[in-house]
Amino acid sequence: MTTSTYTVKGMTCGHCASSVKEEVGEVAGVTSVEIELESGRLTVVSDGPVDQEKISGAVEEAGYELVGSS
């Protein structure tokens, strides 16, 4: 299991967070997605390492921007 944390820019409501959670959850290997709306924190749990570009693409598909990771 791998856990990665990212920061998403532009989420302002529960619907925003749901959209991001749905898109990121469809990335191959992702098993869990948690979002902290106030801080924009996106926590992704996966079976193994997932390319950040795939996470970024999913966030962009939802209409938001990935601005950092840790």
Short mmCIF file of N, CA and C in Angstrom, two decimals:
data_model
loop_
_atom_site.label_atom_id
_atom_site.label_comp_id
_atom_site.label_asym_id
_atom_site.label_seq_id
_atom_site.Cartn_x
_atom_site.Cartn_y
_atom_site.Cartn_z
N MET A 1 0.84 -1.18 0.00
CA MET A 1 0.00 0.00 0.00
C MET A 1 0.89 1.25 0.00
N THR A 2 0.48 2.21 -0.79
CA THR A 2 1.19 3.47 -0.89
C THR A 2 0.21 4.60 -0.62
N THR A 3 0.62 5.56 0.20
CA THR A 3 -0.20 6.73 0.48
C THR A 3 0.52 7.97 -0.02
N SER A 4 -0.17 8.79 -0.81
CA SER A 4 0.39 10.03 -1.33
C SER A 4 -0.55 11.17 -1.00
N THR A 5 0.02 12.33 -0.72
CA THR A 5 -0.78 13.51 -0.39
C THR A 5 -0.48 14.61 -1.39
N TYR A 6 -1.53 15.25 -1.86
CA TYR A 6 -1.43 16.31 -2.85
C TYR A 6 -2.25 17.50 -2.38
N THR A 7 -2.03 18.65 -3.03
CA THR A 7 -2.85 19.83 -2.78
C THR A 7 -3.57 20.19 -4.07
N VAL A 8 -4.88 20.38 -3.97
CA VAL A 8 -5.71 20.71 -5.12
C VAL A 8 -6.19 22.16 -4.98
N LYS A 9 -6.05 22.92 -6.04
CA LYS A 9 -6.47 24.32 -6.05
C LYS A 9 -7.84 24.46 -6.70
N GLY A 10 -8.72 25.25 -6.07
CA GLY A 10 -9.99 25.58 -6.69
C GLY A 10 -11.22 24.91 -6.13
N MET A 11 -11.05 23.92 -5.25
CA MET A 11 -12.22 23.27 -4.67
C MET A 11 -12.84 24.19 -3.63
N THR A 12 -14.15 24.45 -3.74
CA THR A 12 -14.80 25.37 -2.81
C THR A 12 -16.02 24.78 -2.11
N CYS A 13 -16.48 23.60 -2.54
CA CYS A 13 -17.69 23.04 -1.94
C CYS A 13 -17.65 21.52 -1.97
N GLY A 14 -18.65 20.92 -1.37
CA GLY A 14 -18.74 19.46 -1.32
C GLY A 14 -18.85 18.84 -2.70
N HIS A 15 -19.54 19.51 -3.62
CA HIS A 15 -19.66 18.99 -4.98
C HIS A 15 -18.29 18.96 -5.66
N CYS A 16 -17.49 20.00 -5.44
CA CYS A 16 -16.13 20.06 -5.99
C CYS A 16 -15.33 18.84 -5.51
N ALA A 17 -15.38 18.62 -4.21
CA ALA A 17 -14.63 17.52 -3.62
C ALA A 17 -15.11 16.18 -4.15
N SER A 18 -16.41 16.02 -4.31
CA SER A 18 -16.97 14.77 -4.85
C SER A 18 -16.50 14.51 -6.26
N SER A 19 -16.43 15.57 -7.07
CA SER A 19 -15.97 15.42 -8.46
C SER A 19 -14.53 14.94 -8.50
N VAL A 20 -13.68 15.56 -7.68
CA VAL A 20 -12.27 15.16 -7.65
C VAL A 20 -12.15 13.73 -7.13
N LYS A 21 -12.87 13.42 -6.07
CA LYS A 21 -12.81 12.07 -5.48
C LYS A 21 -13.22 11.01 -6.51
N GLU A 22 -14.26 11.29 -7.26
CA GLU A 22 -14.73 10.34 -8.27
C GLU A 22 -13.70 10.12 -9.36
N GLU A 23 -13.15 11.20 -9.91
CA GLU A 23 -12.17 11.09 -11.00
C GLU A 23 -10.89 10.38 -10.54
N VAL A 24 -10.36 10.78 -9.39
CA VAL A 24 -9.12 10.17 -8.89
C VAL A 24 -9.37 8.70 -8.53
N GLY A 25 -10.54 8.40 -8.02
CA GLY A 25 -10.87 7.02 -7.67
C GLY A 25 -10.90 6.07 -8.85
N GLU A 26 -11.03 6.62 -10.07
CA GLU A 26 -11.04 5.80 -11.27
C GLU A 26 -9.65 5.49 -11.82
N VAL A 27 -8.60 6.12 -11.25
CA VAL A 27 -7.23 5.86 -11.69
C VAL A 27 -6.85 4.43 -11.29
N ALA A 28 -6.27 3.69 -12.22
CA ALA A 28 -5.88 2.31 -11.96
C ALA A 28 -4.95 2.20 -10.75
N GLY A 29 -5.28 1.29 -9.83
CA GLY A 29 -4.46 1.06 -8.65
C GLY A 29 -4.91 1.81 -7.42
N VAL A 30 -5.71 2.87 -7.59
CA VAL A 30 -6.17 3.67 -6.46
C VAL A 30 -7.24 2.89 -5.70
N THR A 31 -7.06 2.77 -4.38
CA THR A 31 -8.00 2.02 -3.56
C THR A 31 -8.82 2.91 -2.64
N SER A 32 -8.32 4.12 -2.35
CA SER A 32 -9.03 5.03 -1.45
C SER A 32 -8.65 6.47 -1.75
N VAL A 33 -9.63 7.37 -1.64
CA VAL A 33 -9.40 8.80 -1.87
C VAL A 33 -10.09 9.56 -0.75
N GLU A 34 -9.33 10.42 -0.08
CA GLU A 34 -9.88 11.28 0.98
C GLU A 34 -9.57 12.72 0.63
N ILE A 35 -10.52 13.62 0.89
CA ILE A 35 -10.33 15.03 0.60
C ILE A 35 -10.66 15.86 1.82
N GLU A 36 -9.79 16.79 2.13
CA GLU A 36 -10.03 17.77 3.19
C GLU A 36 -10.28 19.09 2.47
N LEU A 37 -11.54 19.45 2.34
CA LEU A 37 -11.96 20.59 1.53
C LEU A 37 -11.30 21.90 1.96
N GLU A 38 -11.25 22.16 3.25
CA GLU A 38 -10.74 23.44 3.76
C GLU A 38 -9.31 23.71 3.31
N SER A 39 -8.46 22.69 3.35
CA SER A 39 -7.05 22.86 3.00
C SER A 39 -6.75 22.50 1.55
N GLY A 40 -7.68 21.81 0.90
CA GLY A 40 -7.44 21.34 -0.45
C GLY A 40 -6.61 20.07 -0.49
N ARG A 41 -6.42 19.44 0.67
CA ARG A 41 -5.59 18.24 0.74
C ARG A 41 -6.31 17.03 0.15
N LEU A 42 -5.58 16.34 -0.72
CA LEU A 42 -6.07 15.12 -1.37
C LEU A 42 -5.14 13.99 -0.96
N THR A 43 -5.68 12.99 -0.31
CA THR A 43 -4.88 11.84 0.12
C THR A 43 -5.33 10.63 -0.70
N VAL A 44 -4.36 10.00 -1.36
CA VAL A 44 -4.63 8.88 -2.24
C VAL A 44 -3.91 7.64 -1.72
N VAL A 45 -4.66 6.57 -1.51
CA VAL A 45 -4.09 5.29 -1.12
C VAL A 45 -4.19 4.38 -2.33
N SER A 46 -3.10 3.67 -2.63
CA SER A 46 -3.08 2.82 -3.81
C SER A 46 -2.34 1.52 -3.51
N ASP A 47 -2.52 0.54 -4.41
CA ASP A 47 -1.86 -0.76 -4.27
C ASP A 47 -0.35 -0.63 -4.35
N GLY A 48 0.11 0.35 -5.10
CA GLY A 48 1.54 0.61 -5.29
C GLY A 48 1.69 2.03 -5.79
N PRO A 49 2.90 2.44 -6.12
CA PRO A 49 3.10 3.81 -6.61
C PRO A 49 2.25 4.10 -7.85
N VAL A 50 1.63 5.28 -7.87
CA VAL A 50 0.83 5.72 -9.01
C VAL A 50 1.50 6.98 -9.55
N ASP A 51 1.70 7.04 -10.84
CA ASP A 51 2.33 8.19 -11.49
C ASP A 51 1.55 9.46 -11.16
N GLN A 52 2.25 10.48 -10.68
CA GLN A 52 1.60 11.74 -10.32
C GLN A 52 0.89 12.35 -11.51
N GLU A 53 1.37 12.11 -12.72
CA GLU A 53 0.72 12.64 -13.92
C GLU A 53 -0.70 12.08 -14.07
N LYS A 54 -0.90 10.84 -13.66
CA LYS A 54 -2.24 10.24 -13.74
C LYS A 54 -3.17 10.89 -12.73
N ILE A 55 -2.66 11.18 -11.54
CA ILE A 55 -3.46 11.85 -10.52
C ILE A 55 -3.78 13.27 -10.99
N SER A 56 -2.76 13.95 -11.50
CA SER A 56 -2.95 15.32 -12.00
C SER A 56 -3.98 15.36 -13.12
N GLY A 57 -3.90 14.40 -14.04
CA GLY A 57 -4.86 14.34 -15.14
C GLY A 57 -6.28 14.13 -14.65
N ALA A 58 -6.45 13.29 -13.63
CA ALA A 58 -7.78 13.04 -13.07
C ALA A 58 -8.32 14.30 -12.39
N VAL A 59 -7.46 15.01 -11.68
CA VAL A 59 -7.87 16.25 -11.01
C VAL A 59 -8.28 17.28 -12.06
N GLU A 60 -7.50 17.39 -13.13
CA GLU A 60 -7.82 18.33 -14.21
C GLU A 60 -9.12 17.94 -14.92
N GLU A 61 -9.37 16.66 -15.07
CA GLU A 61 -10.61 16.18 -15.68
C GLU A 61 -11.82 16.63 -14.86
N ALA A 62 -11.63 16.71 -13.54
CA ALA A 62 -12.70 17.17 -12.66
C ALA A 62 -12.84 18.70 -12.68
N GLY A 63 -11.86 19.38 -13.30
CA GLY A 63 -11.94 20.83 -13.43
C GLY A 63 -11.10 21.62 -12.45
N TYR A 64 -10.13 20.96 -11.84
CA TYR A 64 -9.30 21.61 -10.82
C TYR A 64 -7.82 21.42 -11.14
N GLU A 65 -6.96 21.97 -10.30
CA GLU A 65 -5.53 21.95 -10.58
C GLU A 65 -4.77 21.36 -9.41
N LEU A 66 -3.87 20.43 -9.71
CA LEU A 66 -2.97 19.86 -8.69
C LEU A 66 -1.80 20.83 -8.56
N VAL A 67 -1.57 21.36 -7.36
CA VAL A 67 -0.53 22.38 -7.20
C VAL A 67 0.63 21.93 -6.33
N GLY A 68 0.56 20.76 -5.76
CA GLY A 68 1.67 20.30 -4.95
C GLY A 68 1.46 18.89 -4.47
N SER A 69 2.57 18.29 -4.00
CA SER A 69 2.49 16.94 -3.43
C SER A 69 3.48 16.85 -2.29
N SER A 70 3.24 15.85 -1.45
CA SER A 70 4.17 15.61 -0.35
C SER A 70 4.24 14.13 -0.05
#
